[in-house]
PDB file of C-alpha atoms and ligand atoms in Angstrom:
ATOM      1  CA  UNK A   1       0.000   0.000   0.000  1.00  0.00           C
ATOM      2  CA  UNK A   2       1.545   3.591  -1.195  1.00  0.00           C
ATOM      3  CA  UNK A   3       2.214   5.607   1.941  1.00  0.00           C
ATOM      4  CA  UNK A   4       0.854   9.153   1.548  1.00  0.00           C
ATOM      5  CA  UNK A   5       2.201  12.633   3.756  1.00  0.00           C
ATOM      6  CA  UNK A   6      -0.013  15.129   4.804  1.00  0.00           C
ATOM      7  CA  UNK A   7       1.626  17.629   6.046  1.00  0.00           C
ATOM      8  CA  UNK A   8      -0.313  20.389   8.258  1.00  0.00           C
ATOM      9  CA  UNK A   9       0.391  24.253   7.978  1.00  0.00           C
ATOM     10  CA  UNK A  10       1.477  24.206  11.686  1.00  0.00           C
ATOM     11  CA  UNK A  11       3.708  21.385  10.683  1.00  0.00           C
ATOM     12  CA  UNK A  12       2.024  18.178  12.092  1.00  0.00           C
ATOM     13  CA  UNK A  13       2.471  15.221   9.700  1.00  0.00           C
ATOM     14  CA  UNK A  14       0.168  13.114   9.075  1.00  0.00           C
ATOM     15  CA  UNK A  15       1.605   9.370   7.077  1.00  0.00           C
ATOM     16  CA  UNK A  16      -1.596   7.344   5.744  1.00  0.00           C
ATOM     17  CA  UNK A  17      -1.907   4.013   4.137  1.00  0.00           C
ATOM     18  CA  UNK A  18      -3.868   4.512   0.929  1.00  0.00           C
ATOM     19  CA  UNK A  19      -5.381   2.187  -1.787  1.00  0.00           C
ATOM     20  CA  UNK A  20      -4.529   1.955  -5.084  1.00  0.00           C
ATOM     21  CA  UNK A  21      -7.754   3.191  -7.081  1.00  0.00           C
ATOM     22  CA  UNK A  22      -9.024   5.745  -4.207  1.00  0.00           C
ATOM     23  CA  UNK A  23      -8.437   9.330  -4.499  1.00  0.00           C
ATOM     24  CA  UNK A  24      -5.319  11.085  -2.597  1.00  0.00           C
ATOM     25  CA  UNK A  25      -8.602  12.893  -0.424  1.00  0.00           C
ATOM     26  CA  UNK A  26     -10.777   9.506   0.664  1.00  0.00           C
ATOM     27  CA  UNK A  27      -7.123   8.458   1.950  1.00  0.00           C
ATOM     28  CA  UNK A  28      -6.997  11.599   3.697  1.00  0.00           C
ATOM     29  CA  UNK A  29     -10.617  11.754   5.198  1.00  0.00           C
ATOM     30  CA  UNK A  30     -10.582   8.111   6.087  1.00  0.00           C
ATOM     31  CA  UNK A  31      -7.373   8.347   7.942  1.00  0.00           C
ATOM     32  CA  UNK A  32      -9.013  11.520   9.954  1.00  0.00           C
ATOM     33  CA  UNK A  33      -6.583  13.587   8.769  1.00  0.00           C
ATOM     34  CA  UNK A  34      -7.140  17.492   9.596  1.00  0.00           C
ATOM     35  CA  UNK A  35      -7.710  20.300   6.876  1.00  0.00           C
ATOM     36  CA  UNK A  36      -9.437  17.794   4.305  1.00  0.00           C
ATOM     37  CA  UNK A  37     -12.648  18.537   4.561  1.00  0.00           C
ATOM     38  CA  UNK A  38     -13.986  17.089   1.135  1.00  0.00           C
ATOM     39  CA  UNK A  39     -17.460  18.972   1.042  1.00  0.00           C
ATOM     40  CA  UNK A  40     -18.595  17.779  -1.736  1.00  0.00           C
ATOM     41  CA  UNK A  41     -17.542  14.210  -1.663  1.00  0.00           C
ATOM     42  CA  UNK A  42     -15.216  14.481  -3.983  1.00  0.00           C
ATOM     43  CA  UNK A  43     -17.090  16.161  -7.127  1.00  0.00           C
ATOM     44  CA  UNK A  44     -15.065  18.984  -7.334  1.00  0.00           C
ATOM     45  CA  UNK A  45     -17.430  21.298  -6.722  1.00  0.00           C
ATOM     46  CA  UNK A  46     -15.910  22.950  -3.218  1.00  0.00           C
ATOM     47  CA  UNK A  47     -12.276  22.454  -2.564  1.00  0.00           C
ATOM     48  CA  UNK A  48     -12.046  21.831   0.541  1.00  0.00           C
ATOM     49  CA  UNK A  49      -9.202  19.659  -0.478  1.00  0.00           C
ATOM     50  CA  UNK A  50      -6.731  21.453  -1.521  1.00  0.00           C
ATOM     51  CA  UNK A  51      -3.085  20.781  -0.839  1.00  0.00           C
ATOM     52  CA  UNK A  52       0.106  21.273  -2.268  1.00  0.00           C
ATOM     53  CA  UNK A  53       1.476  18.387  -3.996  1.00  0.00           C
ATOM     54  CA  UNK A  54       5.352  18.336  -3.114  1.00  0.00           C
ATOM     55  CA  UNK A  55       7.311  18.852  -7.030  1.00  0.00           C
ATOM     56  CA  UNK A  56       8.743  15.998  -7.001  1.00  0.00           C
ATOM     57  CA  UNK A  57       5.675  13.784  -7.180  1.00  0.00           C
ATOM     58  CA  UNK A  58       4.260  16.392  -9.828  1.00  0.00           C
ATOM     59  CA  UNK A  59       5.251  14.247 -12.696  1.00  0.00           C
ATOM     60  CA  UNK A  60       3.542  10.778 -11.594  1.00  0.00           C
ATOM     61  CA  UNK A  61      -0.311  12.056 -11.333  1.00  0.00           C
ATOM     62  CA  UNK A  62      -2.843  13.588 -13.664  1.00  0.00           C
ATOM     63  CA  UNK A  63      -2.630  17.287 -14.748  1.00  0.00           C
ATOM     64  CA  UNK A  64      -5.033  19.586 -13.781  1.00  0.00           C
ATOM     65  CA  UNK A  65      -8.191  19.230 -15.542  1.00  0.00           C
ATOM     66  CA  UNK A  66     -10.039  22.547 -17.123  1.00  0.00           C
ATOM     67  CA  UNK A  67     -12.648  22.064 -13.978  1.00  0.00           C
ATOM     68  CA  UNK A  68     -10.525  21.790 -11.243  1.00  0.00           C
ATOM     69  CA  UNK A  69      -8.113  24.167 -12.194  1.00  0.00           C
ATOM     70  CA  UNK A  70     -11.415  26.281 -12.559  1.00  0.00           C
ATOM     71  CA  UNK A  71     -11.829  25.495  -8.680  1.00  0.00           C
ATOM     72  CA  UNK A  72      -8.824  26.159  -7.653  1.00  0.00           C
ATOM     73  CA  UNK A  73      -8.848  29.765  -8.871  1.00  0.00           C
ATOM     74  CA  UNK A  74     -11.443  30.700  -6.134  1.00  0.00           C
ATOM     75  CA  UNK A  75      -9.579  28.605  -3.672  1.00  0.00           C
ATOM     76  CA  UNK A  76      -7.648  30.974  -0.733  1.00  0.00           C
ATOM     77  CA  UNK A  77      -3.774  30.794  -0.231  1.00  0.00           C
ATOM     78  CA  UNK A  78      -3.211  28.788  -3.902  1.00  0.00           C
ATOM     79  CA  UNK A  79       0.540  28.193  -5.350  1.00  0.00           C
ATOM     80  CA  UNK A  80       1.309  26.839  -8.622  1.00  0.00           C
ATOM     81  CA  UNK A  81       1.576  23.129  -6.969  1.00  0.00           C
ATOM     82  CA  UNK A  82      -2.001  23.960  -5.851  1.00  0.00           C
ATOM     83  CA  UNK A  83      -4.290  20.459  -6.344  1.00  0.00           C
ATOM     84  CA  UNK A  84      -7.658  19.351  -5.340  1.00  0.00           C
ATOM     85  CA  UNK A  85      -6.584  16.170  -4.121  1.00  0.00           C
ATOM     86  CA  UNK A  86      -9.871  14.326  -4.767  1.00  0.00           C
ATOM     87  CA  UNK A  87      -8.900  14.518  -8.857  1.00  0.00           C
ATOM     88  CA  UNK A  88      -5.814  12.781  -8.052  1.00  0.00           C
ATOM     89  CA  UNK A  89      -6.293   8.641  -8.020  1.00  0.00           C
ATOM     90  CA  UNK A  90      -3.439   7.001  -5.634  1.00  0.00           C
ATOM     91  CA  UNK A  91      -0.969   5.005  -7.718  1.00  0.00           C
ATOM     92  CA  UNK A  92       1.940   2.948  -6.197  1.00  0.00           C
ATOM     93  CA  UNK A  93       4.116   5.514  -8.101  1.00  0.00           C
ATOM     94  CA  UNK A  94       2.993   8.126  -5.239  1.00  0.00           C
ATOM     95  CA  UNK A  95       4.216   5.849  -2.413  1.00  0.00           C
ATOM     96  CA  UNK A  96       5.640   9.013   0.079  1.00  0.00           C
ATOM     97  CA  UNK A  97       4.147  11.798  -1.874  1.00  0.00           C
ATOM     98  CA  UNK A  98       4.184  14.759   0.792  1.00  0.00           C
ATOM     99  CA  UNK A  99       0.747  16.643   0.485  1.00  0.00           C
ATOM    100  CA  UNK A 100       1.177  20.345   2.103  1.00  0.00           C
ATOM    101  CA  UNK A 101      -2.228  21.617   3.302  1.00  0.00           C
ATOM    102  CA  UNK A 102      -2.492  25.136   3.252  1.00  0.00           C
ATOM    103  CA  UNK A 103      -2.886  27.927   6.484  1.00  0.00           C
ATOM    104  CA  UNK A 104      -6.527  28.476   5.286  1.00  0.00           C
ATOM    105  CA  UNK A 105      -7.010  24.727   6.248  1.00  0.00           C
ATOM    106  CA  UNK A 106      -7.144  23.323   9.245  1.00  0.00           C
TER     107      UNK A 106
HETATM  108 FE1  LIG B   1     -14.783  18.898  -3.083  1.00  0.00          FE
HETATM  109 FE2  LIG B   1     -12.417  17.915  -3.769  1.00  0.00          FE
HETATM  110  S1  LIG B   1     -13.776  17.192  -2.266  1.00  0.00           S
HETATM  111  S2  LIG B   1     -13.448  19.618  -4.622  1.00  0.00           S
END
């Protein structure tokens, strides 16, 4: 099972045990994990789970699609490795990916 890192604005880490298939937020919201919210169950129609994916995992998940990048824009405190983690599907290939969560989050 790929290992995922939340990591919290104040700092607190958060390592999960995700399945393959699920998105990068149900592995965060089953594992309790503060700051993932997931409003809308994962439509992307809130983004209450947005995170920073860490560059150099950027390269093994899906770009951002016209919709969430659409979401993102009315997100608070957004970089350019802003992602709405319920578009991203857990792959072995992100085994230790480090998800930041932003200050607006927590
Ligand atoms: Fe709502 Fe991701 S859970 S946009």
């Amino acid at each position: 099972m790929p290992r995922i890192v939340f990591i919290e604005a104040s700092g607190k880490e958060h390592v999960v045990e995700a399945k393959v298939g699920e998105s990068v937020m149900q592995a965060a919201t089953s594992n309790m994990v503060p700051g993932i919210l997931a409003d809308c169950g994962g439509s992307c129609t809130c983004a209450t789970c947005h995170a920073y994916l860490d560059e150099r995992w950027a390269d093994k998940v899906t770009k951002v699609s016209e919709d969430e990048a659409a979401m993102i824009d009315g997100a608070l405190d957004t970089q350019p490795n802003s992602r709405l983690t319920c578009q991203i599907s857990v792959t072995e290939a992100l085994d230790g990916a480090i998800f930041r969560l932003p200050v607006s989050q927590y």
